[in-house]
PDB file of C-alpha atoms in Angstrom:
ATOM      1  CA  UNK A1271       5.909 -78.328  31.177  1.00  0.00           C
ATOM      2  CA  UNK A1272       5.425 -77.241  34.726  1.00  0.00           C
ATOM      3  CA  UNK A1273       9.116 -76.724  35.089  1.00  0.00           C
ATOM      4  CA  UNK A1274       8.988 -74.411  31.792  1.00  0.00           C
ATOM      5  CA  UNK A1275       6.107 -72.396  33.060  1.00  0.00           C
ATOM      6  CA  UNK A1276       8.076 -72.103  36.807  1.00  0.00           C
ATOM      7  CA  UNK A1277      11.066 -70.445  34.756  1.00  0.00           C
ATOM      8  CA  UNK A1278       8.165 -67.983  32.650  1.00  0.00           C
ATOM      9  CA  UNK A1279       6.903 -66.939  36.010  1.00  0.00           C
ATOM     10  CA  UNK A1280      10.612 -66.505  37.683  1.00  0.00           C
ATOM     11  CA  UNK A1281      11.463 -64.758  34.343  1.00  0.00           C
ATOM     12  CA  UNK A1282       8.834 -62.588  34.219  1.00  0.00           C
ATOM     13  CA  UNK A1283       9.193 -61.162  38.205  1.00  0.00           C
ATOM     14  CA  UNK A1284      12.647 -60.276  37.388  1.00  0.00           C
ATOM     15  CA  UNK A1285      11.421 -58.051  34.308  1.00  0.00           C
ATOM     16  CA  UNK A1286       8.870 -56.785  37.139  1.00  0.00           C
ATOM     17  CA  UNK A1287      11.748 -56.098  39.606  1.00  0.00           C
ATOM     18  CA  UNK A1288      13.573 -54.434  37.289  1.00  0.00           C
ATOM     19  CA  UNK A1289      10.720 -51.480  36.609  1.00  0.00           C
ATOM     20  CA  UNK A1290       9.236 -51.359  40.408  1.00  0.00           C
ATOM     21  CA  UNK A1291      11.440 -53.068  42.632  1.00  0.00           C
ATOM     22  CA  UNK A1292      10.660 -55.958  45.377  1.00  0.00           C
ATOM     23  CA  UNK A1293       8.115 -54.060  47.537  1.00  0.00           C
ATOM     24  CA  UNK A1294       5.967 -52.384  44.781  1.00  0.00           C
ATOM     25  CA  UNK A1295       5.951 -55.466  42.660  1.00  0.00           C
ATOM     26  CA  UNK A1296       2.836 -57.312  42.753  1.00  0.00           C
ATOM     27  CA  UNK A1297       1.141 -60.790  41.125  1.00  0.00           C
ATOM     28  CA  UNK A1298      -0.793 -59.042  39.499  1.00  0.00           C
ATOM     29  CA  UNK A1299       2.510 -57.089  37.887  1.00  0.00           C
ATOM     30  CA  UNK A1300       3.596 -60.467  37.383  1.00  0.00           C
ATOM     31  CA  UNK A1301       0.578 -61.828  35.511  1.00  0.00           C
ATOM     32  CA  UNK A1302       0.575 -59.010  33.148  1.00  0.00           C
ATOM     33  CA  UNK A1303       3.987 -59.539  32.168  1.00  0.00           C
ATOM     34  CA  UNK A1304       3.019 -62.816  31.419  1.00  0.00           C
ATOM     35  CA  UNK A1305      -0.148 -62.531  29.835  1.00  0.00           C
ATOM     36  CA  UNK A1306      -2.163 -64.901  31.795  1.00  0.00           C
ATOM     37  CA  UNK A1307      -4.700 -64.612  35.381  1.00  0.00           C
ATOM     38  CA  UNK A1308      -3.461 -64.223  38.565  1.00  0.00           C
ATOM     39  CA  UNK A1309      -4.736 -67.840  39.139  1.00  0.00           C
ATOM     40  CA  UNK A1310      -2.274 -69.040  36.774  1.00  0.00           C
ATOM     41  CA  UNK A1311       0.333 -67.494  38.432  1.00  0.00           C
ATOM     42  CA  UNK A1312      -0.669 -69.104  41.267  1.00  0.00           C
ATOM     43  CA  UNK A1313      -0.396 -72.651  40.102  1.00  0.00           C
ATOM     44  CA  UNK A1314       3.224 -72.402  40.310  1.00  0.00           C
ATOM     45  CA  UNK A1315       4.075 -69.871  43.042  1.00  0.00           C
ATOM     46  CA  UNK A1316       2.396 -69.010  46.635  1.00  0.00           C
ATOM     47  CA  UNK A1317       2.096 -65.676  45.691  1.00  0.00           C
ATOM     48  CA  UNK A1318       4.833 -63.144  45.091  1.00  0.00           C
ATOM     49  CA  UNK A1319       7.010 -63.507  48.002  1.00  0.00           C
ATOM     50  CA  UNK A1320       7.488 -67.370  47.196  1.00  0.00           C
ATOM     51  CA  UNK A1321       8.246 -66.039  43.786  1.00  0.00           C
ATOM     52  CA  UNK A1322      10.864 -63.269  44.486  1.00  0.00           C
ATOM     53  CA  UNK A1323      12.290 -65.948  46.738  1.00  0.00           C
ATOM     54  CA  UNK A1324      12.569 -68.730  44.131  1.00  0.00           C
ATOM     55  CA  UNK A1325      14.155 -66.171  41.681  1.00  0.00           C
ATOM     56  CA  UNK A1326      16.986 -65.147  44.424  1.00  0.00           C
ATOM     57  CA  UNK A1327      17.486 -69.057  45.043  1.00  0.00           C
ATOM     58  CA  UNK A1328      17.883 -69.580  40.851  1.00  0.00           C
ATOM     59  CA  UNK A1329      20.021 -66.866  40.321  1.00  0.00           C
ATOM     60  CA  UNK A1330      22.094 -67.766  42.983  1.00  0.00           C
ATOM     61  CA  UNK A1331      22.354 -71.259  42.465  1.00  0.00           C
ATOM     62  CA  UNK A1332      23.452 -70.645  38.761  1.00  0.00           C
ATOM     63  CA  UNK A1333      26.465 -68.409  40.159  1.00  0.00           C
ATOM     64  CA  UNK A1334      27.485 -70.732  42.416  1.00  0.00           C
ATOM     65  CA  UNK A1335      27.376 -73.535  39.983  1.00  0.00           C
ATOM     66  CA  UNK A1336      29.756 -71.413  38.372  1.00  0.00           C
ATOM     67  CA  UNK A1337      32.223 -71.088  41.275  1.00  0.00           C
ATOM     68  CA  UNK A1338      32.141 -74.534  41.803  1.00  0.00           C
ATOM     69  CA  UNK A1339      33.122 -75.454  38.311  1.00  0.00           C
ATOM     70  CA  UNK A1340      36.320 -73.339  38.630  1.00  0.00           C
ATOM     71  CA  UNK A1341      37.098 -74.131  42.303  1.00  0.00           C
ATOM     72  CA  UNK A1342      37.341 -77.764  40.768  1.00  0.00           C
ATOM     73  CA  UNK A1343      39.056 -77.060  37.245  1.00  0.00           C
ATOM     74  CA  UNK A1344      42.772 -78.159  36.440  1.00  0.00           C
ATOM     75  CA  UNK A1345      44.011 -75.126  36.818  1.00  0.00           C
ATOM     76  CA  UNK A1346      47.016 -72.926  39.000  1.00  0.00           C
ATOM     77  CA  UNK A1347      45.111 -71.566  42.437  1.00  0.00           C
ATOM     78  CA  UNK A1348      45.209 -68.317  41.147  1.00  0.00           C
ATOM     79  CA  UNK A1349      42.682 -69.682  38.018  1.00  0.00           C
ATOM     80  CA  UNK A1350      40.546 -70.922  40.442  1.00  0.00           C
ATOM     81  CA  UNK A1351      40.547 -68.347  43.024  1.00  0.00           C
ATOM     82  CA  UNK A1352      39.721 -65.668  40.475  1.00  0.00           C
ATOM     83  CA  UNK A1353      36.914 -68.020  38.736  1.00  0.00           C
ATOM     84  CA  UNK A1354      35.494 -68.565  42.331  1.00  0.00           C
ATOM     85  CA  UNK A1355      35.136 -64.807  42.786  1.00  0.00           C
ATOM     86  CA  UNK A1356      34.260 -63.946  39.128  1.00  0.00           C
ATOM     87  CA  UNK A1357      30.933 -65.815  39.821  1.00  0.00           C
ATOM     88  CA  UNK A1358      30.288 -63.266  42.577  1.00  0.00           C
ATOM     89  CA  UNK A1359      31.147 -60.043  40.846  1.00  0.00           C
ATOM     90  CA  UNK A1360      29.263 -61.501  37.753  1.00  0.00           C
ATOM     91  CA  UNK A1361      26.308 -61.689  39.714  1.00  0.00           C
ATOM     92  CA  UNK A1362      26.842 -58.170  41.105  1.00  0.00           C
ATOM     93  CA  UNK A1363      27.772 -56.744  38.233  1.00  0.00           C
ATOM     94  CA  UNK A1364      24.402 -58.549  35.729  1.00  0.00           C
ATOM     95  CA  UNK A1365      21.817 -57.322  38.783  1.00  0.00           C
ATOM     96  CA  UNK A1366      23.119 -54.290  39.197  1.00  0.00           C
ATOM     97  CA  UNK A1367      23.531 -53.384  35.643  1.00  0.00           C
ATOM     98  CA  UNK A1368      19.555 -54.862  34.767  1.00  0.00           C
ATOM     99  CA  UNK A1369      18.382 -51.939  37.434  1.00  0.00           C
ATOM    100  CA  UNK A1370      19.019 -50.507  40.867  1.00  0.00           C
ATOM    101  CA  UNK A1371      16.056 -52.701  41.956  1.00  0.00           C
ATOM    102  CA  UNK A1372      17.371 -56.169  40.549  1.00  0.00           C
ATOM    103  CA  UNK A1373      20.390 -55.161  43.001  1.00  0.00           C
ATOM    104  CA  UNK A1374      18.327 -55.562  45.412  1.00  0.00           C
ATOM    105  CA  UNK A1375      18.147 -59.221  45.348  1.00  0.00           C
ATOM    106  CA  UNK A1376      21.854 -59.156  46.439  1.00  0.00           C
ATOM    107  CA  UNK A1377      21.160 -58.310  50.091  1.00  0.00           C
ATOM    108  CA  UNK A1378      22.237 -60.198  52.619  1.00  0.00           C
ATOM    109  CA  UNK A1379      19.362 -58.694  55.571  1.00  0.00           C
ATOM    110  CA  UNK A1380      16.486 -58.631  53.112  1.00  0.00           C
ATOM    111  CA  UNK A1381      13.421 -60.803  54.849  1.00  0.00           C
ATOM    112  CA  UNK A1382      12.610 -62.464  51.409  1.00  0.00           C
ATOM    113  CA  UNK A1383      15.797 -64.182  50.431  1.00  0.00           C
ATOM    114  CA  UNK A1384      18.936 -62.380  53.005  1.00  0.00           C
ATOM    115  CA  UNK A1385      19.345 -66.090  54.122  1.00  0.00           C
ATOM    116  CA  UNK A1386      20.462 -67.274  50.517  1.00  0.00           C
ATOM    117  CA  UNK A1387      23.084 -64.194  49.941  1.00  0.00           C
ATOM    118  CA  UNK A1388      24.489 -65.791  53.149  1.00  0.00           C
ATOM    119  CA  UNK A1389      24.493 -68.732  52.274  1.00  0.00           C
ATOM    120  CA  UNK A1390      26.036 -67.807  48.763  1.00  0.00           C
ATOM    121  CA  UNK A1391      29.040 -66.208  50.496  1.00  0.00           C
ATOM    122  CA  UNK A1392      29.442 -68.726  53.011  1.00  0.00           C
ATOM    123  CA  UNK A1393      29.506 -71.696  49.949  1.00  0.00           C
ATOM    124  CA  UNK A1394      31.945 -69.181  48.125  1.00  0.00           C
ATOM    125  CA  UNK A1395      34.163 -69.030  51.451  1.00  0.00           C
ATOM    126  CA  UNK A1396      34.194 -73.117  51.938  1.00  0.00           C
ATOM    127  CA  UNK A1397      35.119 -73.590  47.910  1.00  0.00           C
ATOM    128  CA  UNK A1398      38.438 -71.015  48.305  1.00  0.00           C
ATOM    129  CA  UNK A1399      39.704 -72.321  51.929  1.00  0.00           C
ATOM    130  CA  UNK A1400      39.308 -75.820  49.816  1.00  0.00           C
ATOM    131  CA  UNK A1401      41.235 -74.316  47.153  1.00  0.00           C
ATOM    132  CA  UNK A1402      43.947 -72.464  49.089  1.00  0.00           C
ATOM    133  CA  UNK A1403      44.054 -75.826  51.636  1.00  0.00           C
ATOM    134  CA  UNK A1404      44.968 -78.025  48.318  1.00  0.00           C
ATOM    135  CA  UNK A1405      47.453 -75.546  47.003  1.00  0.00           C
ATOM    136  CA  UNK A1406      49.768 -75.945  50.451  1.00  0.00           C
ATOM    137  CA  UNK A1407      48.872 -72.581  53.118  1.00  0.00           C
ATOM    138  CA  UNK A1408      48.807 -73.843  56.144  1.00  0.00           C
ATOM    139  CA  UNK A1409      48.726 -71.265  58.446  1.00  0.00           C
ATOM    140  CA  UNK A1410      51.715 -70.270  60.881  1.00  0.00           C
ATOM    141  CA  UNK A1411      52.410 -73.447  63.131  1.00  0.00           C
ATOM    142  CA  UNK A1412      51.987 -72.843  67.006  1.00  0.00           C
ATOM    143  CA  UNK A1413      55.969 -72.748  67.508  1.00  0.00           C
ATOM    144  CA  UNK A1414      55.746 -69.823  64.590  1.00  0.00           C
ATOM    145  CA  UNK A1415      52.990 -68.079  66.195  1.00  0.00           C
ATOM    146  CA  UNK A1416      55.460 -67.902  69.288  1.00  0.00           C
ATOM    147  CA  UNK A1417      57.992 -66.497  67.521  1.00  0.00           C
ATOM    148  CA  UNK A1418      55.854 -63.646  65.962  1.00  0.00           C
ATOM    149  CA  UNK A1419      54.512 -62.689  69.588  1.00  0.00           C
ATOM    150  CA  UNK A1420      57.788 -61.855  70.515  1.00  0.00           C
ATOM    151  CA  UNK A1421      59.103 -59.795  67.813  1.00  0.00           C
ATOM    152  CA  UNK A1422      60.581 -60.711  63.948  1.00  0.00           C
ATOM    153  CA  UNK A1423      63.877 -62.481  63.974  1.00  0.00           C
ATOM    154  CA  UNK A1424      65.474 -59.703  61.903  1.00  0.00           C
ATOM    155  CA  UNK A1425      64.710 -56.285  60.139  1.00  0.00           C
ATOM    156  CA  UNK A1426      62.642 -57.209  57.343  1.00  0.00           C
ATOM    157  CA  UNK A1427      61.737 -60.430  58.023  1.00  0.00           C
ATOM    158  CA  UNK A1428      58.978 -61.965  56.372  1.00  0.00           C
ATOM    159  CA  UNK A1429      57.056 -65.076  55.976  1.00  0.00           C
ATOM    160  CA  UNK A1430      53.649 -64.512  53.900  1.00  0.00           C
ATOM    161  CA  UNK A1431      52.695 -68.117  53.424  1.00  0.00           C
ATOM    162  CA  UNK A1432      53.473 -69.349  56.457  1.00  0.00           C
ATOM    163  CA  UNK A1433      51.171 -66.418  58.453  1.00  0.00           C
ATOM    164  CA  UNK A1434      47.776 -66.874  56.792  1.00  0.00           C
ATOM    165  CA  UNK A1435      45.734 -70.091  57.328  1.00  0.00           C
ATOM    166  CA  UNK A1436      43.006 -71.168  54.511  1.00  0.00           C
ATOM    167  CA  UNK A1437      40.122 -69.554  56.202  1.00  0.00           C
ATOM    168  CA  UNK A1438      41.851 -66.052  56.792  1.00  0.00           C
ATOM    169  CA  UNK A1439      42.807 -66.041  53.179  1.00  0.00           C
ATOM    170  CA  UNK A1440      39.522 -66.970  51.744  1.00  0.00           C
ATOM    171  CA  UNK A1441      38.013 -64.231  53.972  1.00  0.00           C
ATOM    172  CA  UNK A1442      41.032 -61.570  52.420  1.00  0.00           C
ATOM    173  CA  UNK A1443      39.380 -62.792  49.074  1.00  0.00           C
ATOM    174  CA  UNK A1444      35.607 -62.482  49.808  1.00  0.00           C
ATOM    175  CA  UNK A1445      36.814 -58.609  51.029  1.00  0.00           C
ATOM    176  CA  UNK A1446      38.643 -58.162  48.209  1.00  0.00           C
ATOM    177  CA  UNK A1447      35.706 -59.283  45.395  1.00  0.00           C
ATOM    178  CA  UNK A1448      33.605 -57.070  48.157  1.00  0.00           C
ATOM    179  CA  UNK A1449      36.066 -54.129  47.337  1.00  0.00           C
ATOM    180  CA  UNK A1450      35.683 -54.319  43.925  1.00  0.00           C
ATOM    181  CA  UNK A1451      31.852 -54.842  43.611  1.00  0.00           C
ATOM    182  CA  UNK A1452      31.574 -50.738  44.083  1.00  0.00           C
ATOM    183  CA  UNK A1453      34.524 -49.846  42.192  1.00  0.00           C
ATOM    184  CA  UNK A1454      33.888 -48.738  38.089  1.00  0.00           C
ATOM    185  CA  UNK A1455      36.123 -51.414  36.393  1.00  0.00           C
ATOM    186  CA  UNK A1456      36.199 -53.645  39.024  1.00  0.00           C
ATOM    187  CA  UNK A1457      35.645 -56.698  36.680  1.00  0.00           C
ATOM    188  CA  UNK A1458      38.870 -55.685  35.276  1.00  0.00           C
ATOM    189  CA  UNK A1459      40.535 -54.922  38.099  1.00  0.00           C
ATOM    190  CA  UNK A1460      39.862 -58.522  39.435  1.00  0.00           C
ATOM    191  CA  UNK A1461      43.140 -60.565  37.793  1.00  0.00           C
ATOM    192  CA  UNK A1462      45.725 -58.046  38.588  1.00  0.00           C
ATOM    193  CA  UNK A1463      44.077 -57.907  42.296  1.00  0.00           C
ATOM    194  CA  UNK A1464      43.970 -61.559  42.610  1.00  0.00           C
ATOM    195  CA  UNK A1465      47.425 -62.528  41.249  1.00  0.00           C
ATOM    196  CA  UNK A1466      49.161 -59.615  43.227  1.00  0.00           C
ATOM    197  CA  UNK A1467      47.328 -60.943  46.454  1.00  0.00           C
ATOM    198  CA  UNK A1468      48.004 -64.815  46.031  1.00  0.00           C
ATOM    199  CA  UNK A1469      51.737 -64.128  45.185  1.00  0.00           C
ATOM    200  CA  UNK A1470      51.837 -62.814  48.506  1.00  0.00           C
ATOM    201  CA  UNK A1471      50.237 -65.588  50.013  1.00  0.00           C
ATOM    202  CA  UNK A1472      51.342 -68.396  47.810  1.00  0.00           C
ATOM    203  CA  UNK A1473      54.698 -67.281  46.055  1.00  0.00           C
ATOM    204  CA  UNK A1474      55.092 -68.319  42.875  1.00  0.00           C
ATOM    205  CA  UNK A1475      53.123 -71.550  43.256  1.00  0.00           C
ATOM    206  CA  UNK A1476      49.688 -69.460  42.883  1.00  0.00           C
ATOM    207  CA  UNK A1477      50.531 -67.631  39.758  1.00  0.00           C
ATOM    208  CA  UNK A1478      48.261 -67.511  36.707  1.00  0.00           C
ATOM    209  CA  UNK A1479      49.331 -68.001  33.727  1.00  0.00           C
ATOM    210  CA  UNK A1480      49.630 -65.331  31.641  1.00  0.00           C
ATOM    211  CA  UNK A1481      46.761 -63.803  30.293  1.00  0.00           C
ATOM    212  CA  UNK A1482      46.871 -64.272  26.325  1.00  0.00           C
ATOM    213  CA  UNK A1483      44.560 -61.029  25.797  1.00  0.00           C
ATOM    214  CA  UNK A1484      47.473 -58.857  27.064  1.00  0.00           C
ATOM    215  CA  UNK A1485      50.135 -60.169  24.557  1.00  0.00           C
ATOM    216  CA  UNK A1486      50.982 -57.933  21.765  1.00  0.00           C
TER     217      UNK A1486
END
């Protein structure tokens, strides 16, 4: 039962978040929107810092549950890639839909909980240089690194997935779902944006298949 009440508490500071924000919410806010004392509030949270805190670390644990489960699926690179960053702009896209103060929970130099939106992208970073390092980019090999220094070897020469190690390209994608987090339609902008970008880094190899919504 104590787990049950933890998630009635969590549940009801994000219904408080969403009407005064992080700073003007209060355990007593909290308490009211569960019906119960401020003591009882208190038997399973500190007070409400430990609870916005707890409710950053749930929300964000669920989304990268998420990632992980399509970082990890059978499924072409481009699949994964695009599930790995769908669990980001889903998260985005639910807190900032709720209210302009859910959003809130999203940021990265907040006192409260900025350590676990790091730590979210950095986890989200680690699953997609996994993901790009299993489907083949290497990087350009010192020799090829060389070679671009001192010029191409013809007019139009190009080598994508030969330039771009796993690291650089999970970083492109973490910018890219960035990109899109402020854009309207960005959810449905995400596919076409993440084929297009690993068919430049992978070729053919990171295609999607197609999607069977867009078939007439």
């Amino acid at each position: 039962m104590g787990g049950d009440r933890l998630t009635e508490v969590l549940d009801a500071t994000y219904d408080c978040l969403t009407r005064y924000g992080v700073r003007r919410t209060t355990v007593d806010d909290i308490a009211g929107a569960m019906g119960v004392s401020r003591s009882a509030v208190y038997q399973y949270v500190r007070g409400k810092d430990d609870a916005v805190r707890r409710l950053a670390e749930r929300l964000h644990t669920r989304a990268l549950e998420r990632a992980r489960r399509a970082a990890s699926a059978d499924a072409p690179p481009a699949t994964r890639v695009r599930g790995v960053l769908e669990a980001k702009l889903g998260l985005v896209l639910e807190l900032a839909g709720d209210s302009p103060h859910t959003a809130e929970l999203l940021d990265e130099k907040a006192r409260l909980f900025g350590d676990i939106c790091h730590g979210f992208t950095a986890d989200l970073r680690t699953l997609l240089i996994g993901v790009f390092a299993e489907a083949g980019l290497r990087g350009a090999a010192p020799a090829e690194e060389e070679a671009d220094e001192a010029g191409p070897a013809g007019a139009g020469a190009v080598d994508p997935a030969g330039v771009v190690d796993p690291a650089e390209a999970a970083d492109i994608c973490i910018a890219l779902v960035l990109g899109l987090e402020s854009v309207p339609g960005g959810e449905q902008l995400l596919r076409p944006a993440v084929d297009a970008l690993l068919t430049g880094l992978l070729g053919d190899a990171g295609a999607a298949p197609p999607d069977p919504r867009t078939r007439r």
